[in-house]
C-alpha positions as a Python dict, from the first residue, in 0.01 Angstrom:
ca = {
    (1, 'X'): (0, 0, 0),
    (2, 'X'): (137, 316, -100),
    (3, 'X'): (237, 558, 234),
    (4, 'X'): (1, 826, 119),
    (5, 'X'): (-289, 582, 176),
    (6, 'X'): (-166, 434, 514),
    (7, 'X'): (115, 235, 410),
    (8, 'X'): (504, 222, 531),
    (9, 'X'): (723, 496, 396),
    (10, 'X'): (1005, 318, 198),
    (11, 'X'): (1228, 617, 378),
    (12, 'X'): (1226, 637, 745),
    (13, 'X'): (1299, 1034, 859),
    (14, 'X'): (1684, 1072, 900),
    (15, 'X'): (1766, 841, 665),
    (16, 'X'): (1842, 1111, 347),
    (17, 'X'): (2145, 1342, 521),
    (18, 'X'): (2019, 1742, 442),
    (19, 'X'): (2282, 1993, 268),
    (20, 'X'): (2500, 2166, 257),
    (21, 'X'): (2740, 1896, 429),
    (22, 'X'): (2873, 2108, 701),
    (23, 'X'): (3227, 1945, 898),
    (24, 'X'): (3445, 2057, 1200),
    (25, 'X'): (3677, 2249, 914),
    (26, 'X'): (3359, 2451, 812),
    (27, 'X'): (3279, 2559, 1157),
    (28, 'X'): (3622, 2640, 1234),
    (29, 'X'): (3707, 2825, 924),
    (30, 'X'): (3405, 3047, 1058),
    (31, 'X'): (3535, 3087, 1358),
    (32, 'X'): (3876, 3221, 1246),
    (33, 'X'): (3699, 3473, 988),
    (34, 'X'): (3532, 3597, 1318),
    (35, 'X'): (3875, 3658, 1469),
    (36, 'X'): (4037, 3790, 1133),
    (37, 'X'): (3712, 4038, 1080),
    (38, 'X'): (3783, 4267, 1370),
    (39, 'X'): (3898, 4558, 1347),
    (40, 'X'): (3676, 4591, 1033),
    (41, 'X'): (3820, 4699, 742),
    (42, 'X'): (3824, 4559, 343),
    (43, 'X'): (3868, 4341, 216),
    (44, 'X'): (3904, 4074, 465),
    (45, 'X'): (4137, 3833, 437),
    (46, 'X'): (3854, 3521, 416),
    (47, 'X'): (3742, 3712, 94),
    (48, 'X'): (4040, 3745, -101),
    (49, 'X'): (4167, 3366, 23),
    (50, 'X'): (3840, 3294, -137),
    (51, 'X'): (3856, 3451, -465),
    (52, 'X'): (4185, 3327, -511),
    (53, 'X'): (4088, 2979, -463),
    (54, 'X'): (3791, 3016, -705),
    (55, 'X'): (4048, 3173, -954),
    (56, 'X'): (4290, 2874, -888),
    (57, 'X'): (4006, 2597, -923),
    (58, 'X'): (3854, 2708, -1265),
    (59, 'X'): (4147, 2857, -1396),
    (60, 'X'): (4036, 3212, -1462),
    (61, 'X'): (4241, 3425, -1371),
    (62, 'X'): (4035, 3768, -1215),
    (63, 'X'): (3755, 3670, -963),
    (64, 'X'): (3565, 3893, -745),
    (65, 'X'): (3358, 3769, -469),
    (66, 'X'): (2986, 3905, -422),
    (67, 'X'): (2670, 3900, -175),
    (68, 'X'): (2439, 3650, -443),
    (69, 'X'): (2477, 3498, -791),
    (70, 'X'): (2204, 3773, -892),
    (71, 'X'): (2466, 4019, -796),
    (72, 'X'): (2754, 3857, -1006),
    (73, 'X'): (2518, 3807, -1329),
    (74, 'X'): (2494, 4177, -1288),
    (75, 'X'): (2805, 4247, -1219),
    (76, 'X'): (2877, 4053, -1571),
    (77, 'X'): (2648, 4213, -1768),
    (78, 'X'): (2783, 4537, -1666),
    (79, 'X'): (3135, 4438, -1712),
    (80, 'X'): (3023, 4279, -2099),
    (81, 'X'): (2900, 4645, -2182),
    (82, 'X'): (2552, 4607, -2180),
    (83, 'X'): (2354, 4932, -2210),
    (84, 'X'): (1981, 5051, -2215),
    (85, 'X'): (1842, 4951, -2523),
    (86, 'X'): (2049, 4648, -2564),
    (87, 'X'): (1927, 4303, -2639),
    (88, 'X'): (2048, 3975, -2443),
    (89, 'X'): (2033, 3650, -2513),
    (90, 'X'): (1886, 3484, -2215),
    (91, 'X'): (1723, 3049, -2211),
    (92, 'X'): (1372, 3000, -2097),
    (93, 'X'): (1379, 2791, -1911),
    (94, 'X'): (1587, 2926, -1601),
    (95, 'X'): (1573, 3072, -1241),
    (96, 'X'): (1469, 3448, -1272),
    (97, 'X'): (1785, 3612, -1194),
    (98, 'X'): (1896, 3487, -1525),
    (99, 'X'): (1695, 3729, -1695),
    (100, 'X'): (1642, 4004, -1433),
    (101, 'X'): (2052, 4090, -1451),
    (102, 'X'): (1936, 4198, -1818),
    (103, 'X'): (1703, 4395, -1696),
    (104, 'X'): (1918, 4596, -1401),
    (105, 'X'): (2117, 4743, -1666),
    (106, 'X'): (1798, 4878, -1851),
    (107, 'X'): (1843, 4666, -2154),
    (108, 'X'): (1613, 4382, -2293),
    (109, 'X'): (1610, 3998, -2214),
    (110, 'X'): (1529, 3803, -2557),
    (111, 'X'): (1436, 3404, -2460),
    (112, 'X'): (1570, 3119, -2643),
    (113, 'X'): (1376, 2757, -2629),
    (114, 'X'): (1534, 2468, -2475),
    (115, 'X'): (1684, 2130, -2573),
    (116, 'X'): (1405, 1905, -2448),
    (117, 'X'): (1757, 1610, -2345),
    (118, 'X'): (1971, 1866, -2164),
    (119, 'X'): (1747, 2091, -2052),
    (120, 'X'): (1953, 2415, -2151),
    (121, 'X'): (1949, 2628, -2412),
    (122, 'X'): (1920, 2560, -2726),
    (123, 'X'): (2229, 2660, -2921),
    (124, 'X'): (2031, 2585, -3317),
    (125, 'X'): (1812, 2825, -3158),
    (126, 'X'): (2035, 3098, -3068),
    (127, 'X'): (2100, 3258, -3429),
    (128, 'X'): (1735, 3308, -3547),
    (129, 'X'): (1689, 3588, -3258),
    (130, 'X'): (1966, 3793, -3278),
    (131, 'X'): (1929, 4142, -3404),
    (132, 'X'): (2170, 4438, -3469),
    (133, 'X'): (2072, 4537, -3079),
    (134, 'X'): (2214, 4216, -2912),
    (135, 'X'): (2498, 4231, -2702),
    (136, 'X'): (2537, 3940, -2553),
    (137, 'X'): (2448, 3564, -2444),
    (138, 'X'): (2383, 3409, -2094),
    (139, 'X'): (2409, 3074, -2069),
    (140, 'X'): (2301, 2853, -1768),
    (141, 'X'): (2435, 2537, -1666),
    (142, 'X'): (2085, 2370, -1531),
    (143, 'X'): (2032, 2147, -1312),
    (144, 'X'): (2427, 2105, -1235),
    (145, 'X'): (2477, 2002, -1626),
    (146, 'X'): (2661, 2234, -1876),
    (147, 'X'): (2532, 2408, -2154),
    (148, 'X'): (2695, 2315, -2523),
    (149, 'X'): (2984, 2575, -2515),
    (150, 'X'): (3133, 2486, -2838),
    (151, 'X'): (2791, 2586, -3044),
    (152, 'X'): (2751, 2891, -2842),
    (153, 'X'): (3132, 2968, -2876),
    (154, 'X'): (3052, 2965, -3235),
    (155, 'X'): (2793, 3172, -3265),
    (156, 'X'): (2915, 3454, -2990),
    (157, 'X'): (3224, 3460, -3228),
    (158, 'X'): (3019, 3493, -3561),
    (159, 'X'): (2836, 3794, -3421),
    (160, 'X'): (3068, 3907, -3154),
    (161, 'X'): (2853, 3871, -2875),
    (162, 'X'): (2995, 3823, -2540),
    (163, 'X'): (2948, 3453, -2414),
    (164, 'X'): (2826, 3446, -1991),
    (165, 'X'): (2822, 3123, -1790),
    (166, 'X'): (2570, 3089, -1527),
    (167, 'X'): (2700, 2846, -1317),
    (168, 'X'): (2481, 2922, -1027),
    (169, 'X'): (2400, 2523, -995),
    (170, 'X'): (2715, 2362, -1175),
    (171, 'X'): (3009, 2420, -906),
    (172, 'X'): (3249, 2124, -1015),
    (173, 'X'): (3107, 2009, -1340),
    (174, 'X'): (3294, 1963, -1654),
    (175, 'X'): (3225, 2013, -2007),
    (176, 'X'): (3481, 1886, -2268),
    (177, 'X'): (3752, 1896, -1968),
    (178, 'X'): (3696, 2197, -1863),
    (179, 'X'): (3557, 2349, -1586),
    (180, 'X'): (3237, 2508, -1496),
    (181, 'X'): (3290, 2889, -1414),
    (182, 'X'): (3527, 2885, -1696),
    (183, 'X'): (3379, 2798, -1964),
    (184, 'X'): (3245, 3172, -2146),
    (185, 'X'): (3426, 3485, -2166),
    (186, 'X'): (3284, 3584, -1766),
    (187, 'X'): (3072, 3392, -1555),
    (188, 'X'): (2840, 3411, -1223),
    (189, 'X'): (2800, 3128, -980),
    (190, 'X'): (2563, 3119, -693),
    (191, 'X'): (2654, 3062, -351),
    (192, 'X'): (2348, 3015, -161),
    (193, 'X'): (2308, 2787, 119),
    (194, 'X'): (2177, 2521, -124),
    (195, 'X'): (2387, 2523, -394),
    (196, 'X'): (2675, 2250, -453),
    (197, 'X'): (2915, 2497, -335),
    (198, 'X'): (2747, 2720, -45),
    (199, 'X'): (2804, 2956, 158),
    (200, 'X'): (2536, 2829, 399),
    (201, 'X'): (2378, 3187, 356),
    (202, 'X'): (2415, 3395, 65),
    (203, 'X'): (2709, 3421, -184),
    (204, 'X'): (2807, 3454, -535),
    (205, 'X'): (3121, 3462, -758),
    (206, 'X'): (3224, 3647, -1077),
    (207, 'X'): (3516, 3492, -1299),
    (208, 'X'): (3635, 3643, -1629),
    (209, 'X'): (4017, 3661, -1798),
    (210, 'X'): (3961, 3988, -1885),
    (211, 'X'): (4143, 4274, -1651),
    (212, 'X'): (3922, 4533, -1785),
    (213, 'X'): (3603, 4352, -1753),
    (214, 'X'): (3699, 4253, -1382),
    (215, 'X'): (3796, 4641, -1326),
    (216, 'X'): (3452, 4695, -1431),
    (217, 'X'): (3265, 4441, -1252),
    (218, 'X'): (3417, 4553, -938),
    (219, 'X'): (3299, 4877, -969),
    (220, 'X'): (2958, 4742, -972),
    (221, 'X'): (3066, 4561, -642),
    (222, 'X'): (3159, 4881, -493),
    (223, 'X'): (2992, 5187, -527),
    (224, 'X'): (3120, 5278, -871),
    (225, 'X'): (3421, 5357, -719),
    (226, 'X'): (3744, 5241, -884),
    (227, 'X'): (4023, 5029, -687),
    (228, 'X'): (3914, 4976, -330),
    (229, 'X'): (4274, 4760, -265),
    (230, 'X'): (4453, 5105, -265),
    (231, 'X'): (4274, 5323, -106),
    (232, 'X'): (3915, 5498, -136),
    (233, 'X'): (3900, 5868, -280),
    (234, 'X'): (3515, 5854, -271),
    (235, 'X'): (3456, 5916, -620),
    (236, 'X'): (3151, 5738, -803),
    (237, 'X'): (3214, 5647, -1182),
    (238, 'X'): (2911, 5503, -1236),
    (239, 'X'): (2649, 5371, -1023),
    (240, 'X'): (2745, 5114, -756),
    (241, 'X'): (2553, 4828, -564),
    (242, 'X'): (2750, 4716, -258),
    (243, 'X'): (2763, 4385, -356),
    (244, 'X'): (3019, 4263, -127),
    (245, 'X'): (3038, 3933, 5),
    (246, 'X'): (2957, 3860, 426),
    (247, 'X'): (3279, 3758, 556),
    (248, 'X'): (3165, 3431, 719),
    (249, 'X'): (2978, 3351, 418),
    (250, 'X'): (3314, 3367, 242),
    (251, 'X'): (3500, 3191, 497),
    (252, 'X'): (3232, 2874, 495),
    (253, 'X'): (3276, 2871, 112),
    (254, 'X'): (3649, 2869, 112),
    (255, 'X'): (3614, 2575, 321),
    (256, 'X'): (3347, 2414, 135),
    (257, 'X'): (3569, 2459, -178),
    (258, 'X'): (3829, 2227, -44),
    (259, 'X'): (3618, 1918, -61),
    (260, 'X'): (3482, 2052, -373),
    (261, 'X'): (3573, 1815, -647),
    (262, 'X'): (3559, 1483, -369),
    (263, 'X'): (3199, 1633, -383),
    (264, 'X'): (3132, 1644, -725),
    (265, 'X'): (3303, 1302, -780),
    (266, 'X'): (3018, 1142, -477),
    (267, 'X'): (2748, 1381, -651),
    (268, 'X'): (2823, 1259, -1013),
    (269, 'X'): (2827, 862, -901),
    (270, 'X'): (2508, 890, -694),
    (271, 'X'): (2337, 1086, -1004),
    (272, 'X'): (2501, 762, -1226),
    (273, 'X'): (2363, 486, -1003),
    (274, 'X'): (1991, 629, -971),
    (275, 'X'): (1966, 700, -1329),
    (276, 'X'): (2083, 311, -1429),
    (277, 'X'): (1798, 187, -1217),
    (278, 'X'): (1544, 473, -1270),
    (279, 'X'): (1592, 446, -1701),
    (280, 'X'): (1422, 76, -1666),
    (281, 'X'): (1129, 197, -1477),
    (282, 'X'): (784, 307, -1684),
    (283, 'X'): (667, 685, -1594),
    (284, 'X'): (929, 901, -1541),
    (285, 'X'): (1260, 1002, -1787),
    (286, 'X'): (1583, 1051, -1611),
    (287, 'X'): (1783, 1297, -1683),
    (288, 'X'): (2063, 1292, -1976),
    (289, 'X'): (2431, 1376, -1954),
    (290, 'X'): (2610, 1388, -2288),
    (291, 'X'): (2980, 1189, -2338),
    (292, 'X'): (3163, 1519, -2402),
    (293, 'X'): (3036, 1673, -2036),
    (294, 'X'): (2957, 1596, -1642),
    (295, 'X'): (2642, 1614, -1452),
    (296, 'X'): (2671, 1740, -1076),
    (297, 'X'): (2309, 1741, -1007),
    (298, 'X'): (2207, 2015, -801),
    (299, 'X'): (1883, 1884, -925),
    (300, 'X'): (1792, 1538, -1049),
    (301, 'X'): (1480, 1647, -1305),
    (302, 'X'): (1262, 1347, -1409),
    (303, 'X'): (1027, 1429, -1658),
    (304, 'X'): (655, 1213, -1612),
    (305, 'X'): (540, 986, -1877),
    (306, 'X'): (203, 846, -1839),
    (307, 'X'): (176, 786, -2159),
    (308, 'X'): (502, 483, -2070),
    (309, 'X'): (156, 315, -1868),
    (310, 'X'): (-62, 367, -2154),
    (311, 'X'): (-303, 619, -1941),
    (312, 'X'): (-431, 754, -2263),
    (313, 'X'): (-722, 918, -2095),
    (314, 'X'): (-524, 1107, -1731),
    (315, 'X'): (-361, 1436, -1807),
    (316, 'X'): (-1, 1485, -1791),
    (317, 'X'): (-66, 1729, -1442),
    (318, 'X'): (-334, 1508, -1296),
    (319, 'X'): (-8, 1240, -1290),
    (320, 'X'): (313, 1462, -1192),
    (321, 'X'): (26, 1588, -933),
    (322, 'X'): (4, 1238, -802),
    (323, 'X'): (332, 1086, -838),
    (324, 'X'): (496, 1417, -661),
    (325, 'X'): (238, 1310, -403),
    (326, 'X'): (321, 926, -361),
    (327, 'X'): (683, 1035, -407),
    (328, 'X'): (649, 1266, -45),
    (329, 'X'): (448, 1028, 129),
    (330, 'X'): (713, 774, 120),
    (331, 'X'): (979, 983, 303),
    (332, 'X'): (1154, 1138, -33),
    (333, 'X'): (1211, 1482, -86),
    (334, 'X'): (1078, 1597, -458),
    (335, 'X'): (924, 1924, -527),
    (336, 'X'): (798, 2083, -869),
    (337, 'X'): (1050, 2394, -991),
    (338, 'X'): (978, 2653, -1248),
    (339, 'X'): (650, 2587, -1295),
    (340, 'X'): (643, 2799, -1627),
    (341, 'X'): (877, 2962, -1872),
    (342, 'X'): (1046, 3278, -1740),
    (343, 'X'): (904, 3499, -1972),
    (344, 'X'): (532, 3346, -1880),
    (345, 'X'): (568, 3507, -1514),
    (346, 'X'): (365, 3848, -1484),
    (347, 'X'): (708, 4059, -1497),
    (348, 'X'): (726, 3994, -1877),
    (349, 'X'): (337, 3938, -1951),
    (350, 'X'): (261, 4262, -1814),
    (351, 'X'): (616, 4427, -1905),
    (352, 'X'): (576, 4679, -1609),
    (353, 'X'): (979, 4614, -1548),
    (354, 'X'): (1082, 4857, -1255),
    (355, 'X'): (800, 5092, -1307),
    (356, 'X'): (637, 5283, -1610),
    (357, 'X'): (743, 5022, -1823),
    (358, 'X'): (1100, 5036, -1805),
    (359, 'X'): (1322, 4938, -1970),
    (360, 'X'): (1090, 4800, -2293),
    (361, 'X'): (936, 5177, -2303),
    (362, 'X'): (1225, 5393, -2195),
    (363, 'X'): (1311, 5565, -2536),
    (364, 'X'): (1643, 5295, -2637),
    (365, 'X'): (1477, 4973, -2687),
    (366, 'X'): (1361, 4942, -3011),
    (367, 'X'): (956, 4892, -3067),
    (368, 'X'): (781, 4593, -3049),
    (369, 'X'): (867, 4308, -2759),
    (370, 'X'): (650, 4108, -2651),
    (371, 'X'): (703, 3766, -2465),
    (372, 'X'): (430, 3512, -2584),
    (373, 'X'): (477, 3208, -2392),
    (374, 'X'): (373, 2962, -2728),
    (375, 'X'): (731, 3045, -2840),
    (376, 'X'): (898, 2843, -2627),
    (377, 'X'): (685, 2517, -2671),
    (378, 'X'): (962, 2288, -2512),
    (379, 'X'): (1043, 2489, -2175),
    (380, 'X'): (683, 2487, -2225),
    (381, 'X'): (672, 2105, -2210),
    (382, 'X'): (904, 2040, -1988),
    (383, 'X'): (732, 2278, -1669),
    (384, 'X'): (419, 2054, -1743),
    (385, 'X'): (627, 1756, -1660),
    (386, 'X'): (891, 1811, -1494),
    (387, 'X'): (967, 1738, -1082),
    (388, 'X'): (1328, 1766, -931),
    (389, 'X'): (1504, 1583, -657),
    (390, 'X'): (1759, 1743, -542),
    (391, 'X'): (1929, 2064, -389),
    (392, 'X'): (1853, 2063, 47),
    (393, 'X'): (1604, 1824, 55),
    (394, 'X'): (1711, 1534, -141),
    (395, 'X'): (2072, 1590, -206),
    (396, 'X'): (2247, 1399, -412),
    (397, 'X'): (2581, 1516, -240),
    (398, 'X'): (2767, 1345, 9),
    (399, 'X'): (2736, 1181, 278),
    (400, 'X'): (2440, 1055, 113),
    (401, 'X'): (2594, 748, -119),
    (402, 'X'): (2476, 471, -367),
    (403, 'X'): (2274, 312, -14),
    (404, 'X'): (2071, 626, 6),
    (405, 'X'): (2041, 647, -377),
    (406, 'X'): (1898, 242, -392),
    (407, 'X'): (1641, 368, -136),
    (408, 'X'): (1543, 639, -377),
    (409, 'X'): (1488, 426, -651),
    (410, 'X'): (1308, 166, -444),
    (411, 'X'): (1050, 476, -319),
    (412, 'X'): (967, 538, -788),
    (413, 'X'): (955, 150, -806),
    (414, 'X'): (691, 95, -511),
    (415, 'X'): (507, 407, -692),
    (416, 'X'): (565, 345, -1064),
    (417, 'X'): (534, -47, -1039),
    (418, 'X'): (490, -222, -704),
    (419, 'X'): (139, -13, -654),
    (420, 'X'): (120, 155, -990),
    (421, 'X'): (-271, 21, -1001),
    (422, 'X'): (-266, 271, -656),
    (423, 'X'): (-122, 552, -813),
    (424, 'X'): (-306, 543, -1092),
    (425, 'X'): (-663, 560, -915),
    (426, 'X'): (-481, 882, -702),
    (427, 'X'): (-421, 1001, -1043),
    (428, 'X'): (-756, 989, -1125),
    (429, 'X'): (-841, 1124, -829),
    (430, 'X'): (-631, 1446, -816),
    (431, 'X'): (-781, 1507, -1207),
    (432, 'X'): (-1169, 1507, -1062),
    (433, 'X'): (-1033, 1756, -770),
    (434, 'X'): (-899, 1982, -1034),
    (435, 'X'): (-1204, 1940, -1269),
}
């Protein structure tokens, strides 16, 4: 009998360890930042150790640590040369802040569809929607798996766009041997408590080889101020955020990094195992990591199939409805995310941007955006179906291992096949609730 109807949980609470994977080291590391921060002054030495151990790990040599990953997608934009009026290249199919640092430099987000395997942008996509206005293309690495570089490379080139990584959930990942933070011409990573590499609170990192686009990128950190390492003389060049890091928050991270690529290696095997038992169950798709790159799964996305039990008649949401609710009831973490394209939330429907319309009606865009959410048909798709594991609750990171991972398969086979005749009539049931 499936849990939600009075049956056993296949889980037992306690069993799934939650993230971030704190240690002795972490808390100590803290405790010496407290030490180190006083008197107060900047910037302290946790936050440079920091952002020269993010330099060292991807390679790249200028980094500049930041209060969020919004803040360092920003902080890129600016630094690429974005300007009111100018068009980005930005996937559907994303967290917010993807788009949003487009719009805190007054210029225009343009959406791309997604590749329904990988679940990032789609780079045969890209071309047909750049204009004379576009500056530039943000690429995310979802889900923990890397975007197709060498297409995007391509194209940036062709047009000369500047190429941004958002690797705000693919800390330690690897596409075509190299790493993730490095893999555009800048890139912003996310440090939030949840992310593969956190800060336990809030955190972000910006990484580009450019000197001049990391000179301007820190003025964005600042307050439009210039070099803050030698002295302050107070004088705004353009406007400034205060987008520095917390000290501790840096401190946990530096730690964190450390074990960073042990990690990855645990995340990447656990991700491995489930898929190899999930792929032979009927119902849901695992997700797909091409040869040429590695999947660190800050999310595990499944995509339901009903149409795998021949439910011709039960609608797609009537069955992620249920499973997601089986799935709970039996002690495993799993959660719907996104549940619609990014430019299908009210912010681009009713294009009020930060008042009066700004920036579509501000006098530099040019005439005529719109964001009608049948043009992105597969981030369309995938919303309707898709449910993650994943990220705090689930975590596919360590110290959870291939024990905890064979108890998250055996939860989708008790659901999918043991009681599938159970799930089916909840199915049913959660399509007459919703009429």
């Amino acid at each position: 009998m499936l849990a939600v109807n009075g049956g056993k949980p296949v889980i037992s609470e306690g069993t799934v360890a939650p993230w971030p994977y704190v240690t002795e080291e972490d808390r100590e590391a803290v405790s010496n930042a407290i030490d180190k921060a006083v008197p107060w002054h900047w910037p302290m030495d946790p936050v440079t150790e920091l952002e020269e151990a993010w330099a060292e790990f991807i390679g790249m040599p200028h980094v500049l640590a930041a209060n969020s990953g919004t803040a360092a997608l920003h902080m890129a934009i600016s630094a690429a040369g974005v300007e009111p009026g100018d068009e980005v290249i930005v996937p559907s199919d994303t967290f917010l802040a993807s788009a949003s640092c487009v719009l805190q430099a007054n210029a225009i987000p343009v959406f791309v569809d997604t590749d329904y395997e990988t679940f990032n942008i789609d780079p045969a996509k890209v071309a047909e929607h750049i204009t004379d206005r576009t500056r530039a293309i943000v690429a995310v690495d979802l889900n923990g798996l890397p975007a197709d570089y060498a297409q995007l490379r391509e194209i940036a080139d062709r047009h000369g766009l500047t190429l941004i990584e958002d690797a705000a959930q693919s800390h330690g990942a690897f596409y075509q041997g190299k790493p993730a933070g490095a893999l555009a011409d800048m890139s912003g990573a996310s440090l939030n408590g949840s992310k593969c590499l956190s800060a336990l609170g809030e955190g972000g990192l910006f990484a580009t080889w450019d000197a001049d686009q990391h000179r301007l990128a820190r003025r964005v950190l600042m307050f439009g101020e210039e070099i803050p390492h030698q002295g302050r003389d107070y004088n705004a060049r353009i406007m400034g955020w205060n987008y520095r890091i917390d000290v501790l928050a840096a401190a946990f991270t530096r730690s964190q990094l450390r074990r960073l690529e042990h990690m990855s290696q645990v995340r990447q095997a656990n991700g491995a195992a489930l898929s190899k038992i999930l792929s032979d169950l009927p119902g849901v798709r695992p997700p797909a990591v091409p040869d040429d790159r590695t999947h660190v799964y800050f999310f595990y996305p499944l995509l339901v199939q009903p149409e795998d039990l021949e439910i011709d008649d039960l609608p797609v949401e009537s069955f992620r409805d249920a499973v997601e609710q089986a799935v709970k009831a039996e002690g495993l973490g799993i959660m719907r995310w996104q549940h619609q394209p990014v430019p299908a939330q009210t912010l681009f429907q009713e294009m009020r941007g930060y008042g009066r319309g700004c920036p579509w009606s501000c006098g530099h865009a040019r005439p005529g955006h719109s964001y009608d959410p049948q043009r992105y048909p597969v981030a369309s798709e995938i919303c309707r179906r898709r449910l993650v594991l994943g990220q705090s609750f689930s975590s596919l990171g360590p110290p959870n291992d291939l024990q905890t991972m064979r108890a998250f398969a055996d939860v989708f086979h008790k659901v999918l096949v043991e009681e599938r005749d159970e799930l089916i009539t909840l199915a049913r049931a959660q399509h007459a609730r919703q009429g």
